[in-house]
mmCIF file of C-alpha atoms in Angstrom:
data_model
loop_
_atom_site.group_PDB
_atom_site.id
_atom_site.type_symbol
_atom_site.label_atom_id
_atom_site.label_comp_id
_atom_site.label_asym_id
_atom_site.label_seq_id
_atom_site.Cartn_x
_atom_site.Cartn_y
_atom_site.Cartn_z
ATOM 1 C CA UNK A 561 38.140 -172.805 30.939
ATOM 2 C CA UNK A 562 40.385 -175.305 32.718
ATOM 3 C CA UNK A 563 37.659 -177.963 32.455
ATOM 4 C CA UNK A 564 37.460 -177.332 28.701
ATOM 5 C CA UNK A 565 41.239 -177.584 28.424
ATOM 6 C CA UNK A 566 41.310 -180.857 30.350
ATOM 7 C CA UNK A 567 38.620 -182.285 28.077
ATOM 8 C CA UNK A 568 40.669 -181.163 25.083
ATOM 9 C CA UNK A 569 43.797 -182.819 26.535
ATOM 10 C CA UNK A 570 41.880 -186.049 27.178
ATOM 11 C CA UNK A 571 40.629 -186.055 23.596
ATOM 12 C CA UNK A 572 44.142 -185.413 22.227
ATOM 13 C CA UNK A 573 45.531 -188.369 24.184
ATOM 14 C CA UNK A 574 42.614 -190.562 23.107
ATOM 15 C CA UNK A 575 43.357 -189.660 19.481
ATOM 16 C CA UNK A 576 46.980 -190.734 20.001
ATOM 17 C CA UNK A 577 45.676 -194.150 21.033
ATOM 18 C CA UNK A 578 43.259 -194.336 18.101
ATOM 19 C CA UNK A 579 45.976 -193.464 15.595
ATOM 20 C CA UNK A 580 47.890 -196.565 16.756
ATOM 21 C CA UNK A 581 44.829 -198.786 16.425
ATOM 22 C CA UNK A 582 45.154 -201.195 13.436
ATOM 23 C CA UNK A 583 41.446 -200.717 12.643
ATOM 24 C CA UNK A 584 42.083 -197.006 12.207
ATOM 25 C CA UNK A 585 45.407 -197.207 10.368
ATOM 26 C CA UNK A 586 43.797 -199.506 7.802
ATOM 27 C CA UNK A 587 40.902 -197.075 7.238
ATOM 28 C CA UNK A 588 42.183 -194.146 5.146
ATOM 29 C CA UNK A 589 39.156 -191.950 5.851
ATOM 30 C CA UNK A 590 39.303 -192.418 9.636
ATOM 31 C CA UNK A 591 43.076 -192.041 9.679
ATOM 32 C CA UNK A 592 42.872 -188.711 7.833
ATOM 33 C CA UNK A 593 39.970 -187.510 9.996
ATOM 34 C CA UNK A 594 41.662 -188.359 13.325
ATOM 35 C CA UNK A 595 45.049 -187.032 12.182
ATOM 36 C CA UNK A 596 43.524 -183.702 11.220
ATOM 37 C CA UNK A 597 41.589 -183.478 14.503
ATOM 38 C CA UNK A 598 44.735 -184.152 16.514
ATOM 39 C CA UNK A 599 46.725 -181.659 14.455
ATOM 40 C CA UNK A 600 44.071 -179.006 15.150
ATOM 41 C CA UNK A 601 44.287 -179.708 18.901
ATOM 42 C CA UNK A 602 48.072 -179.957 19.134
ATOM 43 C CA UNK A 603 48.949 -176.302 19.799
ATOM 44 C CA UNK A 604 46.316 -175.982 22.549
ATOM 45 C CA UNK A 605 47.346 -179.326 24.060
ATOM 46 C CA UNK A 606 51.016 -178.348 24.204
ATOM 47 C CA UNK A 607 50.221 -174.934 25.717
ATOM 48 C CA UNK A 608 47.978 -176.529 28.372
ATOM 49 C CA UNK A 609 50.574 -179.210 29.173
ATOM 50 C CA UNK A 610 53.235 -176.553 29.676
ATOM 51 C CA UNK A 611 50.798 -174.451 31.724
ATOM 52 C CA UNK A 612 50.144 -177.354 34.115
ATOM 53 C CA UNK A 613 53.887 -177.919 34.523
ATOM 54 C CA UNK A 614 54.511 -174.218 35.225
ATOM 55 C CA UNK A 615 51.667 -174.100 37.786
ATOM 56 C CA UNK A 616 53.088 -177.172 39.587
ATOM 57 C CA UNK A 617 56.559 -175.605 39.674
ATOM 58 C CA UNK A 618 55.098 -172.293 40.863
ATOM 59 C CA UNK A 619 53.177 -173.981 43.709
ATOM 60 C CA UNK A 620 56.287 -175.932 44.712
ATOM 61 C CA UNK A 621 58.372 -172.744 44.794
ATOM 62 C CA UNK A 622 55.689 -170.987 46.895
ATOM 63 C CA UNK A 623 55.743 -173.888 49.349
ATOM 64 C CA UNK A 624 59.532 -173.675 49.542
ATOM 65 C CA UNK A 625 59.263 -170.015 50.597
ATOM 66 C CA UNK A 626 57.623 -171.148 53.829
ATOM 67 C CA UNK A 627 60.607 -173.298 54.730
ATOM 68 C CA UNK A 628 63.664 -172.107 56.625
ATOM 69 C CA UNK A 629 66.015 -170.834 53.930
ATOM 70 C CA UNK A 630 69.257 -168.901 54.000
ATOM 71 C CA UNK A 631 69.316 -165.517 52.272
ATOM 72 C CA UNK A 632 70.955 -166.811 49.091
ATOM 73 C CA UNK A 633 68.438 -169.642 48.639
ATOM 74 C CA UNK A 634 65.519 -167.327 49.435
ATOM 75 C CA UNK A 635 66.695 -164.943 46.703
ATOM 76 C CA UNK A 636 66.980 -167.808 44.195
ATOM 77 C CA UNK A 637 63.447 -168.988 45.025
ATOM 78 C CA UNK A 638 62.130 -165.422 44.596
ATOM 79 C CA UNK A 639 63.799 -165.165 41.179
ATOM 80 C CA UNK A 640 62.290 -168.506 40.158
ATOM 81 C CA UNK A 641 58.846 -167.385 41.327
ATOM 82 C CA UNK A 642 59.099 -164.166 39.308
ATOM 83 C CA UNK A 643 60.085 -166.089 36.161
ATOM 84 C CA UNK A 644 57.344 -168.698 36.645
ATOM 85 C CA UNK A 645 54.737 -166.020 37.353
ATOM 86 C CA UNK A 646 55.649 -164.196 34.143
ATOM 87 C CA UNK A 647 55.546 -167.415 32.092
ATOM 88 C CA UNK A 648 52.236 -168.401 33.721
ATOM 89 C CA UNK A 649 50.652 -165.079 32.656
ATOM 90 C CA UNK A 650 52.026 -165.440 29.115
ATOM 91 C CA UNK A 651 50.555 -168.931 28.809
ATOM 92 C CA UNK A 652 47.201 -167.805 30.199
ATOM 93 C CA UNK A 653 46.968 -165.096 27.525
ATOM 94 C CA UNK A 654 48.058 -167.509 24.804
ATOM 95 C CA UNK A 655 45.529 -170.119 25.935
ATOM 96 C CA UNK A 656 42.732 -167.516 25.904
ATOM 97 C CA UNK A 657 43.504 -166.840 22.238
ATOM 98 C CA UNK A 658 43.827 -170.549 21.402
ATOM 99 C CA UNK A 659 40.429 -171.216 22.977
ATOM 100 C CA UNK A 660 38.679 -168.615 20.817
ATOM 101 C CA UNK A 661 36.285 -170.029 18.196
ATOM 102 C CA UNK A 662 38.450 -171.051 15.241
ATOM 103 C CA UNK A 663 37.504 -170.429 11.659
ATOM 104 C CA UNK A 664 37.343 -173.955 10.182
ATOM 105 C CA UNK A 665 38.852 -172.612 6.946
ATOM 106 C CA UNK A 666 41.948 -171.047 8.525
ATOM 107 C CA UNK A 667 44.375 -173.797 7.470
ATOM 108 C CA UNK A 668 43.158 -173.934 3.879
ATOM 109 C CA UNK A 669 44.720 -172.744 0.651
ATOM 110 C CA UNK A 670 43.096 -169.648 -0.821
ATOM 111 C CA UNK A 671 41.897 -168.421 -4.175
ATOM 112 C CA UNK A 672 42.591 -164.705 -4.602
ATOM 113 C CA UNK A 673 40.725 -162.610 -7.158
ATOM 114 C CA UNK A 674 42.064 -159.133 -7.990
ATOM 115 C CA UNK A 675 40.269 -156.788 -10.376
ATOM 116 C CA UNK A 676 40.944 -153.279 -11.570
ATOM 117 C CA UNK A 677 37.908 -151.191 -10.557
ATOM 118 C CA UNK A 678 37.556 -147.393 -10.576
ATOM 119 C CA UNK A 679 40.308 -145.739 -12.600
ATOM 120 C CA UNK A 680 40.566 -147.588 -15.908
ATOM 121 C CA UNK A 681 44.110 -148.462 -17.022
ATOM 122 C CA UNK A 682 45.636 -147.114 -13.812
ATOM 123 C CA UNK A 683 43.391 -149.409 -11.732
ATOM 124 C CA UNK A 684 44.557 -152.378 -13.815
ATOM 125 C CA UNK A 685 48.203 -151.377 -13.310
ATOM 126 C CA UNK A 686 47.612 -151.155 -9.557
ATOM 127 C CA UNK A 687 45.964 -154.603 -9.648
ATOM 128 C CA UNK A 688 49.265 -155.948 -11.025
ATOM 129 C CA UNK A 689 51.103 -154.241 -8.121
ATOM 130 C CA UNK A 690 48.776 -155.958 -5.638
ATOM 131 C CA UNK A 691 49.349 -159.331 -7.293
ATOM 132 C CA UNK A 692 53.111 -158.811 -7.006
ATOM 133 C CA UNK A 693 52.720 -157.802 -3.323
ATOM 134 C CA UNK A 694 50.791 -160.963 -2.449
ATOM 135 C CA UNK A 695 53.176 -163.145 -4.462
ATOM 136 C CA UNK A 696 56.169 -161.695 -2.620
ATOM 137 C CA UNK A 697 54.415 -162.148 0.735
ATOM 138 C CA UNK A 698 53.601 -165.764 -0.153
ATOM 139 C CA UNK A 699 57.303 -166.322 -0.877
ATOM 140 C CA UNK A 700 58.233 -165.092 2.615
ATOM 141 C CA UNK A 701 55.777 -167.626 4.096
ATOM 142 C CA UNK A 702 57.065 -170.522 2.011
ATOM 143 C CA UNK A 703 53.779 -170.735 0.082
ATOM 144 C CA UNK A 704 53.352 -171.450 -3.625
ATOM 145 C CA UNK A 705 51.274 -169.306 -5.988
ATOM 146 C CA UNK A 706 49.573 -170.640 -9.092
ATOM 147 C CA UNK A 707 47.875 -168.334 -11.619
ATOM 148 C CA UNK A 708 44.497 -169.721 -12.704
ATOM 149 C CA UNK A 709 43.129 -167.009 -14.996
ATOM 150 C CA UNK A 710 44.283 -163.573 -16.140
ATOM 151 C CA UNK A 711 43.018 -160.775 -18.366
ATOM 152 C CA UNK A 712 45.469 -157.971 -19.195
ATOM 153 C CA UNK A 713 45.184 -154.509 -20.692
ATOM 154 C CA UNK A 714 47.494 -153.105 -23.365
ATOM 155 C CA UNK A 715 49.783 -151.525 -20.726
ATOM 156 C CA UNK A 716 50.475 -154.839 -18.984
ATOM 157 C CA UNK A 717 48.090 -154.245 -16.095
ATOM 158 C CA UNK A 718 45.579 -156.813 -14.893
ATOM 159 C CA UNK A 719 41.935 -156.161 -15.620
ATOM 160 C CA UNK A 720 41.482 -159.370 -13.629
ATOM 161 C CA UNK A 721 43.776 -162.020 -12.205
ATOM 162 C CA UNK A 722 42.777 -165.118 -10.261
ATOM 163 C CA UNK A 723 45.422 -167.191 -8.527
ATOM 164 C CA UNK A 724 45.724 -169.817 -5.831
ATOM 165 C CA UNK A 725 48.003 -169.565 -2.810
ATOM 166 C CA UNK A 726 48.994 -173.024 -1.589
ATOM 167 C CA UNK A 727 50.219 -173.205 1.999
ATOM 168 C CA UNK A 728 49.067 -174.191 5.476
ATOM 169 C CA UNK A 729 47.389 -171.246 7.179
ATOM 170 C CA UNK A 730 47.118 -169.162 4.006
ATOM 171 C CA UNK A 731 43.465 -168.288 4.636
ATOM 172 C CA UNK A 732 44.087 -167.366 8.294
ATOM 173 C CA UNK A 733 46.542 -164.658 7.200
ATOM 174 C CA UNK A 734 45.041 -163.443 3.929
ATOM 175 C CA UNK A 735 41.316 -163.470 4.739
ATOM 176 C CA UNK A 736 41.390 -159.847 5.949
ATOM 177 C CA UNK A 737 42.601 -158.658 2.528
ATOM 178 C CA UNK A 738 39.132 -158.834 0.956
ATOM 179 C CA UNK A 739 37.820 -155.401 -0.005
ATOM 180 C CA UNK A 740 38.637 -152.309 -2.052
ATOM 181 C CA UNK A 741 42.250 -151.113 -2.091
ATOM 182 C CA UNK A 742 42.812 -147.467 -3.040
ATOM 183 C CA UNK A 743 45.937 -146.058 -4.672
ATOM 184 C CA UNK A 744 46.951 -142.380 -4.857
ATOM 185 C CA UNK A 745 49.781 -141.623 -7.293
ATOM 186 C CA UNK A 746 50.727 -139.981 -10.591
ATOM 187 C CA UNK A 747 49.853 -142.543 -13.279
ATOM 188 C CA UNK A 748 52.341 -143.308 -16.035
ATOM 189 C CA UNK A 749 49.646 -142.173 -18.473
ATOM 190 C CA UNK A 750 49.354 -138.727 -16.801
ATOM 191 C CA UNK A 751 51.286 -136.045 -18.664
ATOM 192 C CA UNK A 752 50.336 -133.160 -16.376
ATOM 193 C CA UNK A 753 51.853 -134.634 -13.200
ATOM 194 C CA UNK A 754 48.521 -134.749 -11.328
ATOM 195 C CA UNK A 755 47.853 -137.301 -8.586
ATOM 196 C CA UNK A 756 44.995 -139.660 -9.424
ATOM 197 C CA UNK A 757 42.967 -141.916 -7.136
ATOM 198 C CA UNK A 758 42.034 -145.397 -8.353
ATOM 199 C CA UNK A 759 40.867 -148.646 -6.807
ATOM 200 C CA UNK A 760 41.347 -152.340 -7.304
ATOM 201 C CA UNK A 761 39.273 -154.948 -5.511
ATOM 202 C CA UNK A 762 40.453 -158.100 -3.785
ATOM 203 C CA UNK A 763 38.446 -161.175 -2.816
ATOM 204 C CA UNK A 764 40.048 -163.963 -0.782
ATOM 205 C CA UNK A 765 38.151 -167.263 -0.836
ATOM 206 C CA UNK A 766 39.103 -170.493 0.959
ATOM 207 C CA UNK A 767 39.716 -173.434 -1.352
ATOM 208 C CA UNK A 768 36.856 -175.912 -1.209
ATOM 209 C CA UNK A 769 37.337 -179.616 -1.905
ATOM 210 C CA UNK A 770 34.773 -182.038 -3.304
ATOM 211 C CA UNK A 771 33.869 -183.153 0.221
ATOM 212 C CA UNK A 772 33.195 -179.515 1.219
ATOM 213 C CA UNK A 773 31.124 -178.459 -1.791
ATOM 214 C CA UNK A 774 29.691 -181.212 -3.944
ATOM 215 C CA UNK A 775 28.828 -180.145 -7.483
ATOM 216 C CA UNK A 776 26.478 -182.359 -9.456
ATOM 217 C CA UNK A 777 27.688 -182.933 -13.023
ATOM 218 C CA UNK A 778 24.129 -182.318 -14.235
ATOM 219 C CA UNK A 779 24.224 -178.824 -12.691
ATOM 220 C CA UNK A 780 27.193 -177.522 -14.658
ATOM 221 C CA UNK A 781 27.741 -176.439 -18.260
ATOM 222 C CA UNK A 782 31.259 -176.595 -19.662
ATOM 223 C CA UNK A 783 32.290 -174.434 -22.639
ATOM 224 C CA UNK A 784 35.698 -174.436 -24.297
ATOM 225 C CA UNK A 785 37.343 -171.642 -26.274
ATOM 226 C CA UNK A 786 40.740 -170.424 -27.454
ATOM 227 C CA UNK A 787 42.881 -168.658 -24.858
ATOM 228 C CA UNK A 788 43.393 -164.939 -25.397
ATOM 229 C CA UNK A 789 45.927 -162.410 -24.221
ATOM 230 C CA UNK A 790 46.118 -158.654 -23.725
ATOM 231 C CA UNK A 791 43.683 -156.809 -25.965
ATOM 232 C CA UNK A 792 41.842 -160.026 -26.740
ATOM 233 C CA UNK A 793 44.247 -161.473 -29.301
ATOM 234 C CA UNK A 794 44.414 -165.262 -29.489
ATOM 235 C CA UNK A 795 47.484 -166.764 -27.840
ATOM 236 C CA UNK A 796 46.855 -170.310 -28.984
ATOM 237 C CA UNK A 797 44.717 -171.979 -31.588
ATOM 238 C CA UNK A 798 43.516 -174.957 -29.530
ATOM 239 C CA UNK A 799 40.392 -174.784 -27.417
ATOM 240 C CA UNK A 800 42.196 -175.308 -24.124
ATOM 241 C CA UNK A 801 40.461 -172.476 -22.208
ATOM 242 C CA UNK A 802 37.467 -173.594 -20.156
ATOM 243 C CA UNK A 803 34.386 -171.769 -18.873
ATOM 244 C CA UNK A 804 32.282 -173.614 -16.266
ATOM 245 C CA UNK A 805 28.776 -172.383 -15.377
ATOM 246 C CA UNK A 806 26.880 -173.599 -12.321
ATOM 247 C CA UNK A 807 23.360 -173.463 -13.691
ATOM 248 C CA UNK A 808 21.387 -173.364 -10.363
ATOM 249 C CA UNK A 809 23.269 -170.278 -9.102
ATOM 250 C CA UNK A 810 24.468 -168.751 -12.378
ATOM 251 C CA UNK A 811 28.022 -168.585 -10.986
ATOM 252 C CA UNK A 812 30.705 -168.740 -13.688
ATOM 253 C CA UNK A 813 34.417 -169.581 -13.491
ATOM 254 C CA UNK A 814 36.970 -169.630 -16.290
ATOM 255 C CA UNK A 815 40.557 -170.771 -16.622
ATOM 256 C CA UNK A 816 42.832 -170.308 -19.630
ATOM 257 C CA UNK A 817 46.251 -170.277 -18.028
ATOM 258 C CA UNK A 818 47.342 -173.822 -18.839
ATOM 259 C CA UNK A 819 47.678 -175.564 -22.196
ATOM 260 C CA UNK A 820 45.728 -178.612 -21.026
ATOM 261 C CA UNK A 821 41.936 -178.479 -21.246
ATOM 262 C CA UNK A 822 41.588 -180.987 -18.387
ATOM 263 C CA UNK A 823 43.934 -178.978 -16.172
ATOM 264 C CA UNK A 824 42.046 -175.761 -16.926
ATOM 265 C CA UNK A 825 38.720 -177.458 -16.214
ATOM 266 C CA UNK A 826 39.922 -178.675 -12.803
ATOM 267 C CA UNK A 827 41.205 -175.184 -11.908
ATOM 268 C CA UNK A 828 37.919 -173.622 -13.032
ATOM 269 C CA UNK A 829 36.033 -176.085 -10.830
ATOM 270 C CA UNK A 830 38.229 -175.095 -7.876
ATOM 271 C CA UNK A 831 37.271 -171.448 -8.399
ATOM 272 C CA UNK A 832 33.618 -172.416 -8.887
ATOM 273 C CA UNK A 833 33.488 -174.377 -5.613
ATOM 274 C CA UNK A 834 35.063 -171.455 -3.743
ATOM 275 C CA UNK A 835 32.583 -168.962 -5.228
ATOM 276 C CA UNK A 836 29.585 -171.201 -4.469
ATOM 277 C CA UNK A 837 30.789 -171.577 -0.866
ATOM 278 C CA UNK A 838 31.236 -167.812 -0.562
ATOM 279 C CA UNK A 839 27.712 -167.218 -1.882
ATOM 280 C CA UNK A 840 26.228 -169.732 0.562
ATOM 281 C CA UNK A 841 28.237 -168.231 3.426
ATOM 282 C CA UNK A 842 27.045 -164.706 2.622
ATOM 283 C CA UNK A 843 23.436 -165.887 2.451
ATOM 284 C CA UNK A 844 23.814 -167.621 5.829
ATOM 285 C CA UNK A 845 25.376 -164.549 7.426
ATOM 286 C CA UNK A 846 22.675 -162.280 5.994
ATOM 287 C CA UNK A 847 20.063 -164.208 7.998
ATOM 288 C CA UNK A 848 21.693 -162.940 11.178
ATOM 289 C CA UNK A 849 23.284 -159.680 10.095
ATOM 290 C CA UNK A 850 20.596 -158.292 7.821
ATOM 291 C CA UNK A 851 21.582 -157.040 4.404
ATOM 292 C CA UNK A 852 25.306 -157.634 3.911
ATOM 293 C CA UNK A 853 27.607 -156.115 1.315
ATOM 294 C CA UNK A 854 29.820 -158.514 -0.578
ATOM 295 C CA UNK A 855 33.471 -158.846 0.406
ATOM 296 C CA UNK A 856 34.565 -156.838 -2.591
ATOM 297 C CA UNK A 857 31.898 -154.132 -2.564
ATOM 298 C CA UNK A 858 31.392 -152.094 -5.709
ATOM 299 C CA UNK A 859 34.999 -150.976 -6.073
ATOM 300 C CA UNK A 860 33.967 -147.336 -5.695
ATOM 301 C CA UNK A 861 36.704 -144.983 -4.418
ATOM 302 C CA UNK A 862 34.868 -144.433 -1.113
ATOM 303 C CA UNK A 863 34.597 -148.173 -0.318
ATOM 304 C CA UNK A 864 38.102 -148.856 0.817
ATOM 305 C CA UNK A 865 39.864 -150.958 3.426
ATOM 306 C CA UNK A 866 43.348 -149.636 2.690
ATOM 307 C CA UNK A 867 45.022 -146.695 0.943
ATOM 308 C CA UNK A 868 48.444 -146.786 -0.725
ATOM 309 C CA UNK A 869 49.722 -143.198 -1.044
ATOM 310 C CA UNK A 870 52.828 -143.010 -3.254
ATOM 311 C CA UNK A 871 53.767 -139.300 -2.803
ATOM 312 C CA UNK A 872 53.988 -139.789 0.987
ATOM 313 C CA UNK A 873 55.194 -143.433 0.845
ATOM 314 C CA UNK A 874 52.277 -144.206 3.155
ATOM 315 C CA UNK A 875 50.031 -147.239 3.658
ATOM 316 C CA UNK A 876 46.927 -146.838 5.839
ATOM 317 C CA UNK A 877 44.571 -149.619 6.868
ATOM 318 C CA UNK A 878 41.334 -147.814 7.677
ATOM 319 C CA UNK A 879 39.753 -150.641 9.695
ATOM 320 C CA UNK A 880 42.374 -150.579 12.443
ATOM 321 C CA UNK A 881 43.804 -147.067 12.014
ATOM 322 C CA UNK A 882 47.280 -148.403 11.218
ATOM 323 C CA UNK A 883 49.595 -146.161 9.156
ATOM 324 C CA UNK A 884 53.030 -147.219 7.937
ATOM 325 C CA UNK A 885 55.484 -144.947 6.113
ATOM 326 C CA UNK A 886 57.253 -147.669 4.123
ATOM 327 C CA UNK A 887 55.144 -148.217 1.051
ATOM 328 C CA UNK A 888 57.928 -149.787 -1.035
ATOM 329 C CA UNK A 889 58.586 -152.467 1.580
ATOM 330 C CA UNK A 890 54.877 -153.346 1.855
ATOM 331 C CA UNK A 891 54.477 -153.610 -1.917
ATOM 332 C CA UNK A 892 57.535 -155.892 -1.907
ATOM 333 C CA UNK A 893 55.700 -158.316 0.386
ATOM 334 C CA UNK A 894 56.633 -157.013 3.850
ATOM 335 C CA UNK A 895 53.072 -157.342 5.155
ATOM 336 C CA UNK A 896 53.691 -159.021 8.514
ATOM 337 C CA UNK A 897 52.940 -155.954 10.645
ATOM 338 C CA UNK A 898 49.661 -155.235 8.838
ATOM 339 C CA UNK A 899 48.457 -158.836 8.946
ATOM 340 C CA UNK A 900 49.474 -159.460 12.577
ATOM 341 C CA UNK A 901 47.758 -156.224 13.703
ATOM 342 C CA UNK A 902 44.573 -157.186 11.845
ATOM 343 C CA UNK A 903 44.693 -160.652 13.422
ATOM 344 C CA UNK A 904 45.157 -159.247 16.936
ATOM 345 C CA UNK A 905 42.280 -156.807 16.382
ATOM 346 C CA UNK A 906 40.004 -159.657 15.257
ATOM 347 C CA UNK A 907 41.013 -161.760 18.281
ATOM 348 C CA UNK A 908 40.349 -158.831 20.629
ATOM 349 C CA UNK A 909 36.871 -158.432 19.139
ATOM 350 C CA UNK A 910 36.171 -162.120 19.725
ATOM 351 C CA UNK A 911 37.370 -161.902 23.339
ATOM 352 C CA UNK A 912 35.251 -158.806 23.963
ATOM 353 C CA UNK A 913 32.181 -160.574 22.574
ATOM 354 C CA UNK A 914 32.925 -163.605 24.740
ATOM 355 C CA UNK A 915 33.168 -161.461 27.880
ATOM 356 C CA UNK A 916 29.898 -159.678 27.031
ATOM 357 C CA UNK A 917 28.114 -163.000 26.575
#
């Protein structure tokens, strides 16, 4: 591992030289490419640099122990050794995590799709709760959300909402949210006070740029129509809403949130690129993992990653066995504990696989 870290440090320092080279600074493509590569290496480089410094200080303190020291100095050296040993172990654990294979999409913005599934109007109302939860969480991270398409029911719930979350590292934190989310509560439409179970589905897709997924103009069909609101009524009389179909795959994306047809078309293409990438990724993974269910599943009540139980103010993530009794806080965007625990679990799995190999 130390050899890999030294190679990484050498590359980081070489990139620093290249980024000062006039031939590179005058080439926008190379400048962007090298800057991104260095940015990706920076955290590991800084951790390794500190680790080397701590090891040198630790070795020097060990050597000092062998010298003739008075009691006071010997105690000070022992305290320094204890502190350095603790920091050395912390850095070793951090470096192990930093050296794990990194998802190349982790730093990207994300497109989130939420749909009401099993449960009719109540599922749509819960979908709106999930949208609010993610929006609030994005606010705590300093990210920006941008609604791209929405379809509402008569009660103000979302039959479907698609929105983008713009912020560095958005995919790394939200990618584990894909799946079916189950809610247990008394719906506002329930007169008998009975608890109902409904589901909404979430799909989190990394934003793909033109350089990631190239779409040939000849492969798409663009249709325009009037935007509509809850219940299907028209909300404007101009054909600003856009539906884009990728003919080779049959994948469709629509956007009717903005008043500009060009703006809606660009947003629809963003969703289309993300969905095409997701389809290609699933096909690639299926070659190695056999038949693979989609991220969202069918939305059936039994296909769930998390349950939100209102009577008990309980949130349970079934993948990691985590239960929190502060439902209101979670739905108000306090998701740090859930997301950090999911991240640690994923990192532990990667480390276990690495040790087995």
